Coordinates of C-alpha atoms and ligand atoms in Angstrom, one line a residue:
K1 CA -12.9 24.7 8.9
S2 CA -10.8 25.5 11.9
V3 CA -9.5 22.9 14.3
A4 CA -9.2 23.7 18.0
E5 CA -6.8 20.9 19.0
K6 CA -3.1 21.2 18.8
F7 CA -1.1 18.6 16.8
S8 CA 2.7 18.0 16.7
V9 CA 2.5 15.1 14.2
I10 CA -0.2 14.3 11.6
F11 CA -0.5 10.9 9.9
N12 CA -2.5 11.1 6.7
L13 CA -3.6 7.6 6.0
A14 CA -7.2 8.3 4.8
C15 CA -7.9 6.8 1.4
P16 CA -9.4 3.6 0.2
A17 CA -6.5 1.5 -1.3
S18 CA -8.4 -1.6 -2.7
P19 CA -8.9 -1.3 -6.4
P20 CA -12.7 -2.3 -6.4
H21 CA -13.3 0.2 -3.5
Y22 CA -11.3 3.2 -4.9
Q23 CA -12.8 2.6 -8.4
K24 CA -16.4 2.6 -7.0
D25 CA -16.4 6.4 -6.7
P26 CA -13.3 7.6 -8.6
V27 CA -14.0 11.3 -8.2
Y28 CA -14.3 10.9 -4.5
T29 CA -11.0 8.9 -4.4
W30 CA -9.2 11.6 -6.3
E31 CA -10.7 14.3 -4.1
T32 CA -9.7 12.4 -1.0
S33 CA -6.2 12.0 -2.2
V34 CA -5.6 15.6 -3.5
L35 CA -8.0 17.8 -1.5
G36 CA -7.5 15.7 1.7
I37 CA -3.7 16.2 1.6
R38 CA -4.2 19.9 0.8
N39 CA -6.3 20.2 3.9
M40 CA -3.7 18.4 6.0
L41 CA -0.8 20.4 4.6
Q42 CA -2.6 23.6 5.5
L43 CA -3.2 22.3 9.0
A44 CA 0.4 21.3 9.3
E45 CA 1.6 24.7 8.1
L46 CA -0.8 26.5 10.6
Q47 CA 0.3 24.4 13.5
G48 CA 4.0 23.8 12.6
A49 CA 3.2 20.1 12.8
R50 CA 5.1 17.3 11.1
L51 CA 3.1 15.6 8.4
L52 CA 3.5 11.9 7.5
H53 CA 1.7 11.1 4.3
A54 CA 0.8 7.6 3.0
S55 CA 1.8 7.3 -0.6
T56 CA 1.9 4.1 -2.5
S57 CA 3.7 1.8 -4.9
E58 CA 0.9 2.6 -7.3
I59 CA 2.7 5.8 -8.2
Y60 CA 5.1 3.5 -10.1
G61 CA 2.1 2.3 -12.1
D62 CA 2.8 -0.7 -14.4
P63 CA 6.5 -0.3 -14.0
H64 CA 9.1 -0.6 -16.8
V65 CA 11.8 -0.7 -14.3
H66 CA 12.1 -3.7 -11.9
P67 CA 12.5 -3.7 -8.9
Q68 CA 11.3 -0.2 -8.0
G69 CA 13.6 2.3 -6.3
E70 CA 12.4 5.7 -5.2
S71 CA 14.2 7.4 -8.1
Y72 CA 12.0 5.6 -10.7
W73 CA 9.3 8.1 -11.9
G74 CA 6.8 5.4 -12.9
N75 CA 4.5 4.4 -15.8
V76 CA 0.9 5.4 -15.1
N77 CA -2.0 5.6 -17.5
T78 CA -3.4 9.1 -16.8
V79 CA -6.9 8.2 -18.1
G80 CA -7.3 4.6 -16.9
V81 CA -9.5 3.1 -14.3
R82 CA -6.7 3.1 -11.7
S83 CA -5.6 6.6 -12.3
C84 CA -8.0 8.2 -9.8
Y85 CA -5.9 6.6 -7.2
D86 CA -2.5 6.6 -8.9
E87 CA -2.7 10.2 -10.2
G88 CA -4.4 11.3 -7.0
K89 CA -1.5 9.9 -5.0
R90 CA 1.1 11.3 -7.4
A91 CA -0.5 14.8 -7.1
A92 CA -0.5 14.4 -3.3
E93 CA 3.3 13.8 -3.4
T94 CA 3.7 16.9 -5.6
L95 CA 1.7 19.0 -3.1
C96 CA 3.8 17.7 -0.2
A97 CA 7.0 18.4 -2.0
D98 CA 5.9 22.0 -2.9
Y99 CA 4.6 22.8 0.6
T100 CA 8.0 21.7 1.8
R101 CA 9.9 23.8 -0.8
F102 CA 7.7 26.9 -0.7
K103 CA 6.2 27.0 2.8
G104 CA 8.8 25.0 4.9
V105 CA 6.3 22.4 6.0
D106 CA 7.9 19.2 7.4
A107 CA 6.0 16.8 5.1
R108 CA 7.4 13.2 4.7
L109 CA 6.3 10.6 2.2
F110 CA 6.3 6.9 2.5
R111 CA 5.3 4.5 -0.3
I112 CA 3.3 1.5 0.9
F113 CA 3.6 -1.8 -1.0
N114 CA 0.7 -4.3 -0.7
T115 CA 0.3 -4.4 3.1
Y116 CA -2.0 -7.0 4.7
G117 CA -2.8 -8.5 8.1
E118 CA -5.5 -9.4 10.6
F119 CA -8.6 -7.1 10.8
M120 CA -8.8 -6.5 7.1
H121 CA -12.4 -6.4 6.0
P122 CA -13.6 -9.7 4.4
D123 CA -15.0 -7.6 1.5
D124 CA -11.8 -5.6 1.1
G125 CA -11.4 -7.1 -2.3
R126 CA -7.6 -7.3 -2.4
V127 CA -5.9 -10.6 -3.1
I128 CA -4.8 -11.6 0.4
S129 CA -8.2 -11.2 2.0
N130 CA -10.0 -12.6 -1.0
F131 CA -7.8 -15.7 -0.9
C132 CA -8.1 -16.2 2.9
V133 CA -11.9 -15.8 2.8
A134 CA -12.2 -18.3 -0.1
A135 CA -9.9 -20.8 1.6
A136 CA -11.8 -20.5 4.9
K137 CA -15.2 -20.9 3.2
G138 CA -14.0 -23.7 1.0
T139 CA -15.0 -21.8 -2.2
P140 CA -12.6 -21.5 -5.2
V141 CA -9.8 -19.1 -4.9
P142 CA -10.3 -16.3 -7.5
I143 CA -7.2 -15.8 -9.8
Y144 CA -7.3 -12.8 -12.0
G145 CA -5.6 -13.3 -15.3
D146 CA -3.1 -16.2 -15.5
G147 CA -1.7 -15.5 -12.0
S148 CA 1.8 -14.9 -13.3
Q149 CA 1.8 -11.2 -12.2
T150 CA 3.8 -10.6 -9.0
R151 CA 3.4 -8.6 -5.8
S152 CA 5.5 -8.1 -2.7
F153 CA 3.5 -8.4 0.5
C154 CA 4.3 -6.5 3.6
Y155 CA 2.8 -7.5 7.0
A156 CA 1.0 -4.7 8.8
S157 CA 3.2 -4.5 11.9
D158 CA 6.3 -4.1 9.8
L159 CA 4.7 -1.2 7.9
I160 CA 3.7 0.5 11.2
A161 CA 7.3 0.1 12.5
G162 CA 8.6 1.8 9.4
I163 CA 6.0 4.7 9.6
L164 CA 6.9 5.3 13.2
A165 CA 10.7 5.3 12.5
L166 CA 10.0 7.9 9.8
A167 CA 7.9 10.0 12.2
R168 CA 10.8 10.0 14.7
L169 CA 13.5 10.8 12.1
P170 CA 15.3 14.1 12.7
R171 CA 14.1 16.5 10.1
E172 CA 17.5 17.1 8.4
R173 CA 17.8 13.4 7.7
Y174 CA 14.7 13.2 5.6
D175 CA 15.7 13.3 2.0
G176 CA 12.6 12.4 -0.1
P177 CA 10.0 9.6 -0.4
I178 CA 10.8 6.2 1.2
N179 CA 9.6 2.8 0.0
L180 CA 8.2 0.7 2.8
G181 CA 7.6 -2.9 1.7
N182 CA 8.8 -6.4 1.9
P183 CA 11.1 -7.3 -1.1
G184 CA 9.9 -11.0 -1.1
E185 CA 8.2 -11.2 -4.5
F186 CA 5.6 -13.8 -5.3
T187 CA 3.4 -14.6 -8.3
I188 CA -0.3 -14.8 -7.5
R189 CA -0.1 -18.6 -8.3
E190 CA 2.7 -18.9 -5.7
L191 CA 0.5 -17.2 -3.2
V192 CA -2.0 -20.0 -3.7
T193 CA 0.8 -22.6 -3.0
V194 CA 1.8 -20.8 0.2
L195 CA -1.8 -20.7 1.4
E196 CA -2.1 -24.5 0.6
R197 CA 0.9 -25.1 2.9
I198 CA -0.7 -23.0 5.6
T199 CA -4.2 -24.6 5.4
G200 CA -2.9 -28.1 4.7
K201 CA -5.6 -28.3 2.0
K202 CA -5.5 -28.5 -1.8
L203 CA -7.3 -25.3 -2.9
S204 CA -9.5 -25.2 -6.0
T205 CA -9.0 -22.1 -8.1
Q206 CA -11.2 -20.2 -10.5
N207 CA -9.9 -17.9 -13.3
H208 CA -11.3 -14.4 -13.8
P209 CA -10.4 -11.7 -16.3
L210 CA -7.4 -9.6 -15.4
P211 CA -8.5 -6.1 -14.3
L212 CA -7.5 -3.2 -16.6
D213 CA -4.0 -1.8 -16.2
D214 CA -3.2 -4.4 -13.5
P215 CA 0.6 -4.0 -12.9
K216 CA 2.5 -7.1 -14.1
M217 CA 5.2 -6.9 -11.4
R218 CA 6.0 -5.1 -8.2
R219 CA 8.9 -5.3 -5.8
P220 CA 10.4 -2.5 -3.7
I221 CA 14.0 -1.6 -3.3
I222 CA 14.3 -0.8 0.4
E223 CA 17.9 0.2 0.6
R224 CA 16.9 3.8 1.5
A225 CA 14.6 2.7 4.4
E226 CA 17.4 0.4 5.6
R227 CA 20.0 3.2 5.5
I228 CA 17.9 6.2 6.7
L229 CA 15.5 4.5 9.1
G230 CA 17.5 1.4 10.1
W231 CA 14.3 -0.5 9.1
Q232 CA 13.7 -3.9 7.6
P233 CA 10.6 -6.0 7.5
K234 CA 10.7 -8.9 10.0
V235 CA 7.6 -11.0 9.2
Q236 CA 7.9 -13.0 6.1
L237 CA 4.9 -14.0 3.9
E238 CA 4.3 -17.5 5.3
E239 CA 4.2 -16.3 8.9
G240 CA 2.1 -13.2 8.2
L241 CA -0.3 -15.1 5.9
R242 CA -0.7 -17.8 8.6
R243 CA -1.8 -15.2 11.2
T244 CA -4.1 -13.5 8.7
Y245 CA -5.6 -16.8 7.5
D246 CA -6.2 -17.8 11.2
Y247 CA -7.9 -14.5 11.8
F248 CA -10.3 -15.0 8.8
A249 CA -10.9 -18.6 9.6
A250 CA -12.0 -17.7 13.1
E251 CA -14.2 -14.8 11.9
I252 CA -15.9 -16.9 9.3
G253 CA -16.2 -19.9 11.7
S254 CA -17.9 -17.6 14.2
L255 CA -20.5 -16.6 11.6
A256 CA -21.3 -20.1 10.4
Ligands
LIG1 N1 -5.9 -10.6 -7.6 C1 -6.3 -11.9 -7.8 N2 -7.4 -12.3 -7.1 C2 -8.1 -11.5 -6.3 C3 -7.7 -10.2 -6.1 C4 -6.6 -9.8 -6.8 O1 -5.7 -12.7 -8.6 O2 -9.1 -12.0 -5.7 C5 -4.7 -10.1 -8.3 C6 -4.8 -8.8 -9.0 O3 -5.2 -8.9 -10.3 C7 -3.4 -8.3 -8.8 C8 -2.8 -8.9 -7.5 O4 -3.7 -10.0 -7.2 O5 -2.5 -8.7 -9.9 C9 -2.9 -7.9 -6.4 O6 -4.2 -7.3 -6.4 P1 -4.7 -6.4 -5.2 O7 -6.1 -5.9 -5.6 O8 -4.5 -7.1 -3.9 O9 -3.7 -5.2 -5.1 P2 -3.0 -4.2 -6.2 O10 -3.4 -4.7 -7.6 O11 -3.5 -2.9 -5.9 O12 -1.6 -4.4 -6.0

């Protein structure tokens, strides 16, 4: 399908990122990741546009190397329930790299690590929104597995600043995928403690089975983003989570 408008920069951010959502229709998720970026790369080639593509920490899978730098190739189950997303995003990186090598397209990859903030959907299904919604409703906070697994949470405005810095980077300075995340690493149980400090309440918890192939740990090395983009996250978890919780509390309060 042809596009009449002219673009100088394309941001390809279109894909569900929450495990329950992307696993609901895995074929569609894979197609969105792989065929979607193929379409965008063709458009970028046609128009000579710069293309910014949202990749993910999930390309590292359940990592054997910790923390994760961009040179780590990852540990992904190719036939697991997460692979529609993980392998879709990995194939998308391959397409971007090959369109750059073979067709000269200015395609740039950034790998997003667990980003959150206000305006997330209450049914998003990821941990920060699930925890905020449960705390605001006064229902038990759902912990999957024993809660010892870790994640590193990046506040949305920090991510956006990183993406824009990458979009503005002179072409010759782009040298491969860039991690964008906050290196502060927390177990899921620690996340409950932070939320208790924010709400001033003792939160009840409920244990649920650990989802299949759930990564045990995740933390970005961001030395590359610091060096190439002059970027660092500014909003630490307690502050970002407070804003996010306040948002959900107001939303849920207005429905009550
Ligand atoms: N998780 C949890 N309770 C929830 C949702 C998620 O304990 O209500 C856990 C999940 O098992 C994982 C971590 O929190 O270990 C982050 O999950 P999320 O779905 O937010 O993102 P991802 O697994 O894609 O990093």
